[in-house]
Amino acid sequence: MEDKLMQNPYFVKAMEFIRDTDLNSMENGKHFIDGDNLFVNIVDSDMKTPQQARLEVHDKYIDIQVPLSKSETYGITPRNECKEPDGEMNPEKDILFFKDPVGVTITAKPGEAVVFDTETAHAPLIGEGKIHKAIFKVIALPAD
């Protein structure tokens, strides 16, 4: 996956932006870096228990999530192992949720970037309280 991502110029640009930008200084909201091909949402969100967190997938965008104010835990499952869709893919929001339970989790510390490609279901926002974070959306380029 890493080689494929590094061949995506928008992914490379996103990683450079993360490296070179003080994300904590950015205002909440959507910031376009390269049109619809690469943008970041700076948000404050309520965190959830693992039981409340829902697995989600995207078709059009790769997610790069960066917790800023505190650590964040994510549930992860290969997309092809998710068996219980919760509705249909919303093409406008590029999101499909699943009812499958969260199994494996990973935790990122503030400033660490976590990448979820289109083949990985992820359940963000596992933790307590509120979190300030950056969610980068990188256009997924078609496979050769």
XYZ file of N, CA, C and O in Angstrom:
576
model
N 0.829 -1.195 0.000
C 0.000 0.000 0.000
C 0.870 1.253 0.000
O 0.570 2.218 -0.678
N 1.965 1.242 0.759
C 2.798 2.439 0.895
C 3.346 2.903 -0.448
O 3.329 4.089 -0.759
N 3.822 1.951 -1.293
C 4.345 2.321 -2.613
C 3.260 2.979 -3.456
O 3.491 3.980 -4.116
N 2.066 2.396 -3.423
C 0.939 2.942 -4.182
C 0.624 4.363 -3.711
O 0.401 5.262 -4.521
N 0.623 4.576 -2.406
C 0.331 5.909 -1.864
C 1.394 6.912 -2.275
O 1.085 8.048 -2.631
N 2.654 6.505 -2.240
C 3.738 7.428 -2.576
C 3.747 7.776 -4.067
O 4.366 8.752 -4.460
N 3.036 7.009 -4.877
C 2.898 7.333 -6.299
C 1.765 8.335 -6.530
O 1.622 8.851 -7.633
N 0.975 8.585 -5.511
C -0.129 9.541 -5.616
C 0.412 10.928 -5.251
O 0.771 11.174 -4.099
N 0.488 11.859 -6.214
C 1.081 13.171 -5.917
C 0.300 13.957 -4.860
O 0.893 14.764 -4.141
N -0.986 13.698 -4.736
C -1.788 14.404 -3.731
C -1.500 13.867 -2.330
O -1.512 14.611 -1.356
N -1.215 12.578 -2.227
C -0.818 11.997 -0.950
C 0.525 12.586 -0.511
O 0.690 12.992 0.641
N 1.465 12.644 -1.442
C 2.786 13.219 -1.140
C 2.620 14.670 -0.691
O 3.218 15.105 0.302
N 1.782 15.421 -1.398
C 1.545 16.819 -1.050
C 0.908 16.939 0.338
O 1.254 17.832 1.112
N 0.007 16.023 0.668
C -0.624 16.032 1.995
C 0.413 15.798 3.090
O 0.420 16.488 4.112
N 1.296 14.829 2.880
C 2.307 14.533 3.888
C 3.268 15.711 4.053
O 3.687 16.023 5.171
N 3.597 16.378 2.951
C 4.443 17.575 3.036
C 3.716 18.686 3.800
O 4.319 19.384 4.614
N 2.419 18.840 3.551
C 1.619 19.856 4.237
C 1.605 19.583 5.740
O 1.782 20.497 6.555
N 1.416 18.315 6.114
C 1.414 17.939 7.534
C 2.775 18.267 8.161
O 2.848 18.813 9.264
N 3.834 17.945 7.453
C 5.191 18.188 7.958
C 5.480 19.684 8.117
O 6.114 20.099 9.084
N 5.004 20.494 7.166
C 5.410 21.896 7.095
C 4.417 22.887 7.708
O 4.693 24.091 7.704
N 3.280 22.422 8.217
C 2.219 23.321 8.671
C 1.911 23.095 10.144
O 1.842 21.947 10.601
N 1.702 24.182 10.870
C 1.230 24.093 12.256
C -0.283 23.897 12.208
O -1.037 24.859 12.105
N -0.704 22.636 12.235
C -2.134 22.335 12.117
C -2.944 22.924 13.268
O -4.113 23.264 13.093
N -2.332 23.060 14.429
C -3.033 23.640 15.585
C -3.389 25.103 15.373
O -4.280 25.625 16.042
N -2.696 25.776 14.467
C -2.961 27.196 14.239
C -4.080 27.420 13.216
O -4.523 28.551 13.018
N -4.542 26.355 12.577
C -5.574 26.487 11.554
C -6.963 26.600 12.186
O -7.251 25.952 13.188
N -7.791 27.426 11.579
C -9.176 27.589 12.028
C -9.974 26.323 11.725
O -9.697 25.620 10.744
N -10.987 26.044 12.539
C -11.891 24.939 12.245
C -12.562 25.189 10.901
O -12.819 26.329 10.527
N -12.836 24.123 10.173
C -13.503 24.218 8.883
C -12.716 23.507 7.804
O -11.695 22.864 8.055
N -13.207 23.646 6.575
C -12.624 22.981 5.411
C -11.625 23.912 4.738
O -11.944 25.063 4.453
N -10.430 23.399 4.491
C -9.356 24.164 3.855
C -8.901 23.403 2.605
O -8.411 22.270 2.717
N -9.057 24.012 1.440
C -8.645 23.382 0.188
C -7.146 23.601 -0.019
O -6.665 24.727 0.052
N -6.435 22.526 -0.255
C -4.990 22.578 -0.497
C -4.725 22.449 -1.991
O -3.878 23.139 -2.537
N -5.473 21.580 -2.646
C -5.375 21.417 -4.097
C -6.768 21.054 -4.633
O -7.018 19.926 -5.069
N -7.678 22.011 -4.551
C -9.051 21.811 -5.019
C -9.715 20.622 -4.346
O -9.470 20.346 -3.172
N -10.537 19.895 -5.109
C -11.217 18.717 -4.568
C -10.298 17.499 -4.473
O -10.690 16.466 -3.956
N -9.069 17.628 -4.973
C -8.128 16.506 -4.925
C -7.467 16.346 -3.563
O -7.036 15.254 -3.208
N -7.393 17.437 -2.801
C -6.739 17.407 -1.495
C -7.249 18.565 -0.654
O -7.101 19.720 -1.027
N -7.869 18.219 0.472
C -8.313 19.244 1.413
C -8.265 18.677 2.823
O -8.086 17.477 3.019
N -8.399 19.573 3.794
C -8.369 19.151 5.196
C -9.544 19.785 5.927
O -9.883 20.944 5.694
N -10.153 18.996 6.781
C -11.183 19.485 7.693
C -10.569 19.538 9.087
O -10.071 18.523 9.584
N -10.592 20.713 9.690
C -10.153 20.870 11.076
C -11.424 20.893 11.912
O -12.311 21.724 11.673
N -11.534 19.965 12.864
C -12.791 19.786 13.595
C -12.555 19.573 15.082
O -11.476 19.144 15.510
N -13.605 19.852 15.843
C -13.717 19.455 17.244
C -14.850 18.447 17.295
O -15.961 18.745 16.841
N -14.600 17.265 17.830
C -15.604 16.206 17.834
C -15.692 15.551 19.200
O -14.705 15.486 19.939
N -16.882 15.040 19.502
C -17.089 14.246 20.702
C -16.569 12.840 20.440
O -16.840 12.250 19.392
N -15.854 12.313 21.416
C -15.321 10.963 21.278
C -16.364 9.950 21.740
O -17.370 10.322 22.352
N -16.132 8.677 21.420
C -17.120 7.625 21.630
C -16.479 6.409 22.282
O -15.259 6.235 22.238
N -17.328 5.538 22.806
C -16.850 4.239 23.281
C -16.653 3.344 22.058
O -17.207 3.617 20.985
N -15.892 2.262 22.200
C -15.740 1.341 21.061
C -17.092 0.802 20.572
O -17.269 0.557 19.382
N -18.050 0.650 21.481
C -19.363 0.144 21.098
C -20.170 1.183 20.309
O -20.998 0.830 19.476
N -19.930 2.466 20.566
C -20.642 3.533 19.850
C -20.005 3.851 18.502
O -20.682 4.327 17.591
N -18.715 3.618 18.379
C -17.992 3.970 17.155
C -18.442 3.073 16.005
O -18.633 1.870 16.176
N -18.627 3.681 14.829
C -19.072 2.928 13.661
C -17.963 2.868 12.619
O -17.323 3.879 12.319
N -17.779 1.683 12.086
C -16.829 1.520 10.991
C -17.361 2.243 9.760
O -18.569 2.235 9.494
N -16.458 2.875 9.022
C -16.823 3.608 7.814
C -15.789 3.339 6.739
O -14.641 3.013 7.034
N -16.219 3.470 5.478
C -15.313 3.362 4.338
C -15.613 4.494 3.365
O -16.688 5.101 3.399
N -14.646 4.730 2.499
C -14.769 5.757 1.465
C -14.345 5.146 0.130
O -13.444 4.306 0.088
N -14.985 5.577 -0.951
C -14.613 5.120 -2.287
C -13.696 6.105 -2.993
O -12.787 5.713 -3.707
N -13.958 7.396 -2.799
C -13.285 8.433 -3.574
C -12.014 8.952 -2.898
O -11.066 9.347 -3.575
N -11.997 8.976 -1.571
C -10.897 9.608 -0.849
C -10.194 8.668 0.120
O -10.821 7.822 0.757
N -8.897 8.864 0.236
C -8.066 8.277 1.282
C -8.122 9.248 2.457
O -8.054 10.464 2.261
N -8.276 8.739 3.665
C -8.250 9.570 4.867
C -6.850 9.573 5.465
O -6.233 8.515 5.595
N -6.397 10.762 5.849
C -5.233 10.884 6.722
C -5.752 11.641 7.937
O -6.162 12.797 7.820
N -5.790 10.987 9.078
C -6.321 11.611 10.285
C -5.182 11.904 11.250
O -4.316 11.057 11.475
N -5.213 13.129 11.808
C -4.164 13.578 12.714
C -4.810 14.140 13.969
O -5.365 15.245 13.952
N -4.780 13.389 15.079
C -5.276 13.970 16.322
C -4.351 15.107 16.749
O -3.127 14.995 16.611
N -4.938 16.195 17.228
C -4.133 17.355 17.603
C -4.112 17.609 19.103
O -3.069 17.933 19.665
N -5.235 17.464 19.773
C -5.312 17.848 21.186
C -5.046 16.711 22.157
O -4.699 16.950 23.312
N -5.215 15.470 21.707
C -5.033 14.311 22.587
C -4.956 13.061 21.729
O -5.203 13.115 20.527
N -4.641 11.948 22.342
C -4.581 10.679 21.618
C -5.975 10.250 21.168
O -6.974 10.585 21.814
N -6.019 9.520 20.063
C -7.274 9.013 19.523
C -7.081 7.559 19.138
O -6.061 7.187 18.562
N -8.085 6.739 19.459
C -8.068 5.328 19.099
C -9.003 5.117 17.913
O -10.043 5.769 17.809
N -8.600 4.207 17.018
C -9.363 3.894 15.817
C -9.579 2.387 15.744
O -8.638 1.620 15.939
N -10.789 1.979 15.444
C -11.042 0.593 15.096
C -10.692 0.410 13.635
O -10.926 1.314 12.829
N -10.116 -0.730 13.279
C -9.785 -0.988 11.875
C -10.167 -2.423 11.500
O -9.996 -3.353 12.300
N -10.698 -2.544 10.295
C -11.095 -3.837 9.749
C -10.921 -3.763 8.237
O -11.299 -2.757 7.634
N -10.382 -4.803 7.603
C -10.359 -4.789 6.141
C -11.792 -4.635 5.604
O -12.727 -5.267 6.114
N -11.942 -3.809 4.615
C -13.267 -3.527 4.061
C -13.988 -4.808 3.638
O -15.190 -4.961 3.874
N -13.256 -5.734 3.043
C -13.901 -6.950 2.544
C -14.348 -7.889 3.665
O -15.030 -8.876 3.394
N -13.997 -7.590 4.906
C -14.462 -8.388 6.038
C -15.699 -7.796 6.702
O -16.287 -8.410 7.584
N -16.101 -6.605 6.302
C -17.312 -5.975 6.843
C -18.525 -6.585 6.146
O -18.600 -6.599 4.919
N -19.457 -7.080 6.932
C -20.595 -7.830 6.378
C -21.937 -7.152 6.588
O -22.923 -7.566 5.978
N -22.021 -6.118 7.459
C -23.315 -5.523 7.788
C -23.352 -4.034 7.461
O -23.189 -3.188 8.345
N -23.591 -3.676 6.170
C -23.690 -2.250 5.853
C -24.866 -1.611 6.576
O -25.893 -2.246 6.786
N -24.673 -0.374 6.980
C -25.728 0.403 7.638
C -26.202 1.454 6.629
O -25.796 2.606 6.671
N -27.009 1.009 5.656
C -27.464 1.889 4.593
C -26.640 1.684 3.337
O -25.987 0.656 3.155
N -26.675 2.696 2.469
C -25.975 2.666 1.191
C -24.821 3.666 1.217
O -24.788 4.560 2.058
N -23.911 3.543 0.264
C -22.848 4.535 0.096
C -23.504 5.878 -0.214
O -24.361 5.965 -1.088
N -23.117 6.918 0.524
C -23.572 8.278 0.246
C -22.519 8.904 -0.669
O -21.450 9.279 -0.203
N -22.811 9.009 -1.987
C -21.777 9.496 -2.906
C -21.397 10.955 -2.678
O -20.254 11.333 -2.919
N -22.316 11.773 -2.200
C -21.992 13.180 -1.944
C -20.999 13.316 -0.793
O -20.083 14.126 -0.837
N -21.189 12.516 0.249
C -20.294 12.577 1.414
C -19.187 11.521 1.349
O -18.327 11.489 2.222
N -19.245 10.656 0.318
C -18.252 9.590 0.149
C -18.084 8.789 1.431
O -16.984 8.646 1.962
N -19.224 8.244 1.938
C -19.136 7.466 3.173
C -20.210 6.382 3.195
O -21.325 6.591 2.738
N -19.799 5.225 3.678
C -20.690 4.108 3.949
C -20.328 3.591 5.335
O -19.155 3.332 5.621
N -21.330 3.466 6.198
C -21.118 2.954 7.548
C -21.465 1.468 7.605
O -22.232 0.955 6.793
N -20.888 0.802 8.586
C -21.171 -0.607 8.829
C -21.600 -0.802 10.281
O -21.174 -0.062 11.178
N -22.420 -1.825 10.507
C -22.862 -2.197 11.854
C -21.905 -3.193 12.503
O -22.053 -3.495 13.684
N -20.935 -3.691 11.750
C -19.982 -4.661 12.287
C -19.301 -4.092 13.532
O -19.022 -2.895 13.588
N -19.026 -4.948 14.512
C -18.349 -4.447 15.717
C -16.894 -4.100 15.447
O -16.263 -4.669 14.553
N -16.387 -3.169 16.244
C -14.978 -2.804 16.182
C -14.174 -3.934 16.810
O -14.487 -4.388 17.908
N -13.160 -4.398 16.104
C -12.307 -5.462 16.618
C -10.953 -4.909 16.999
O -10.736 -4.424 18.108
N -10.040 -4.909 16.060
C -8.675 -4.430 16.276
C -8.685 -2.909 16.403
O -9.392 -2.222 15.668
N -7.890 -2.384 17.330
C -7.766 -0.932 17.476
C -6.294 -0.528 17.447
O -5.414 -1.327 17.775
N -6.086 0.717 17.032
C -4.773 1.341 17.109
C -4.965 2.710 17.738
O -6.061 3.282 17.667
N -3.927 3.237 18.351
C -4.012 4.558 18.981
C -2.918 5.448 18.424
O -1.762 5.017 18.301
N -3.301 6.675 18.083
C -2.345 7.671 17.598
C -2.227 8.782 18.622
O -3.244 9.241 19.174
N -1.007 9.211 18.863
C -0.742 10.331 19.767
C -0.924 11.640 19.009
O -0.896 11.657 17.769
N -1.069 12.752 19.713
C -1.202 14.040 19.027
C -0.047 14.264 18.039
O 1.112 14.020 18.361
N -0.421 14.655 16.821
C 0.564 14.921 15.780
C 0.915 13.731 14.910
O 1.561 13.892 13.882
N 0.516 12.523 15.304
C 0.785 11.338 14.487
C -0.291 11.189 13.418
O -1.475 11.313 13.712
N 0.128 10.914 12.195
C -0.810 10.734 11.084
C -1.149 9.263 10.917
O -0.267 8.404 10.946
N -2.448 8.990 10.753
C -2.933 7.634 10.506
C -3.619 7.642 9.144
O -4.466 8.495 8.878
N -3.246 6.688 8.289
C -3.756 6.644 6.910
C -4.730 5.478 6.770
O -4.429 4.349 7.160
N -5.896 5.786 6.183
C -6.894 4.759 5.876
C -7.190 4.821 4.387
O -7.783 5.789 3.909
N -6.753 3.787 3.646
C -7.045 3.762 2.216
C -8.483 3.293 2.006
O -9.204 3.002 2.963
N -8.898 3.209 0.763
C -10.288 2.874 0.459
C -10.630 1.419 0.769
O -11.802 1.058 0.779
N -9.630 0.602 1.038
C -9.865 -0.812 1.352
C -9.882 -1.091 2.853
O -9.966 -2.245 3.258
N -9.784 -0.023 3.662
C -9.741 -0.198 5.115
C -10.917 0.515 5.758
O -11.071 1.724 5.637
N -11.754 -0.270 6.443
C -12.829 0.319 7.241
C -12.213 0.813 8.541
O -11.338 0.159 9.122
N -12.659 1.979 8.985
C -12.101 2.548 10.205
C -13.210 3.184 11.037
O -14.182 3.706 10.501
N -13.053 3.090 12.343
C -13.992 3.674 13.297
C -13.212 4.694 14.124
O -12.512 4.333 15.071
N -13.301 5.974 13.738
C -12.537 7.000 14.446
C -13.213 7.420 15.748
O -14.308 6.964 16.084
N -12.531 8.313 16.459
C -13.094 9.025 17.625
C -13.331 8.154 18.846
O -14.192 8.455 19.662
N -12.550 7.085 19.000
C -12.692 6.271 20.205
C -11.838 6.895 21.300
O -10.635 7.101 21.134
N -12.495 7.216 22.400
C -11.826 7.845 23.532
C -12.850 8.555 24.392
O -14.057 8.301 24.287
N -12.377 9.484 25.240
C -13.271 10.207 26.151
C -13.147 11.702 25.934
O -12.068 12.216 25.636
N -14.261 12.401 26.093
C -14.265 13.858 26.003
C -14.336 14.342 24.573
O -14.911 13.698 23.701
N -13.733 15.502 24.336
C -13.697 16.107 22.997
C -12.272 16.013 22.456
O -11.322 15.933 23.221
N -12.177 16.061 21.132
C -10.865 16.051 20.481
C -10.847 17.109 19.386
O -11.852 17.349 18.714
N -9.699 17.748 19.228
C -9.424 18.670 18.125
C -8.525 17.906 17.173
O -7.497 17.351 17.587
N -8.930 17.801 15.890
C -8.175 16.960 14.960
C -8.246 17.489 13.548
O -9.084 18.338 13.224
N -7.362 16.967 12.722
C -7.332 17.269 11.288
C -7.659 15.994 10.524
O -7.113 14.928 10.818
N -8.561 16.129 9.541
C -8.925 15.001 8.676
C -8.633 15.416 7.240
O -9.333 16.259 6.679
N -7.576 14.851 6.688
C -7.204 15.134 5.302
C -7.944 14.181 4.381
O -8.066 12.988 4.679
N -8.428 14.699 3.263
C -9.081 13.906 2.227
C -8.217 14.001 0.973
O -8.004 15.094 0.434
N -7.694 12.844 0.560
C -6.782 12.749 -0.588
C -7.474 11.911 -1.656
O -7.864 10.765 -1.388
N -7.628 12.472 -2.849
C -8.281 11.739 -3.925
C -7.539 10.423 -4.160
O -6.311 10.385 -4.221
N -8.294 9.339 -4.230
C -7.705 8.021 -4.503
C -7.590 7.870 -6.017
O -8.594 7.942 -6.726
N -6.395 7.716 -6.501
C -6.188 7.579 -7.939
C -6.483 6.149 -8.368
O -6.245 5.208 -7.613
N -7.008 5.967 -9.581
C -7.298 4.610 -10.043
C -6.039 3.768 -10.144
O -4.958 4.282 -10.426
N -6.194 2.478 -9.908
C -5.054 1.555 -10.037
C -4.675 1.414 -11.488
O -5.512 1.508 -12.376
N -3.388 1.210 -11.720
C -2.925 1.056 -13.113
C -3.407 -0.238 -13.723
O -3.602 -1.210 -13.125
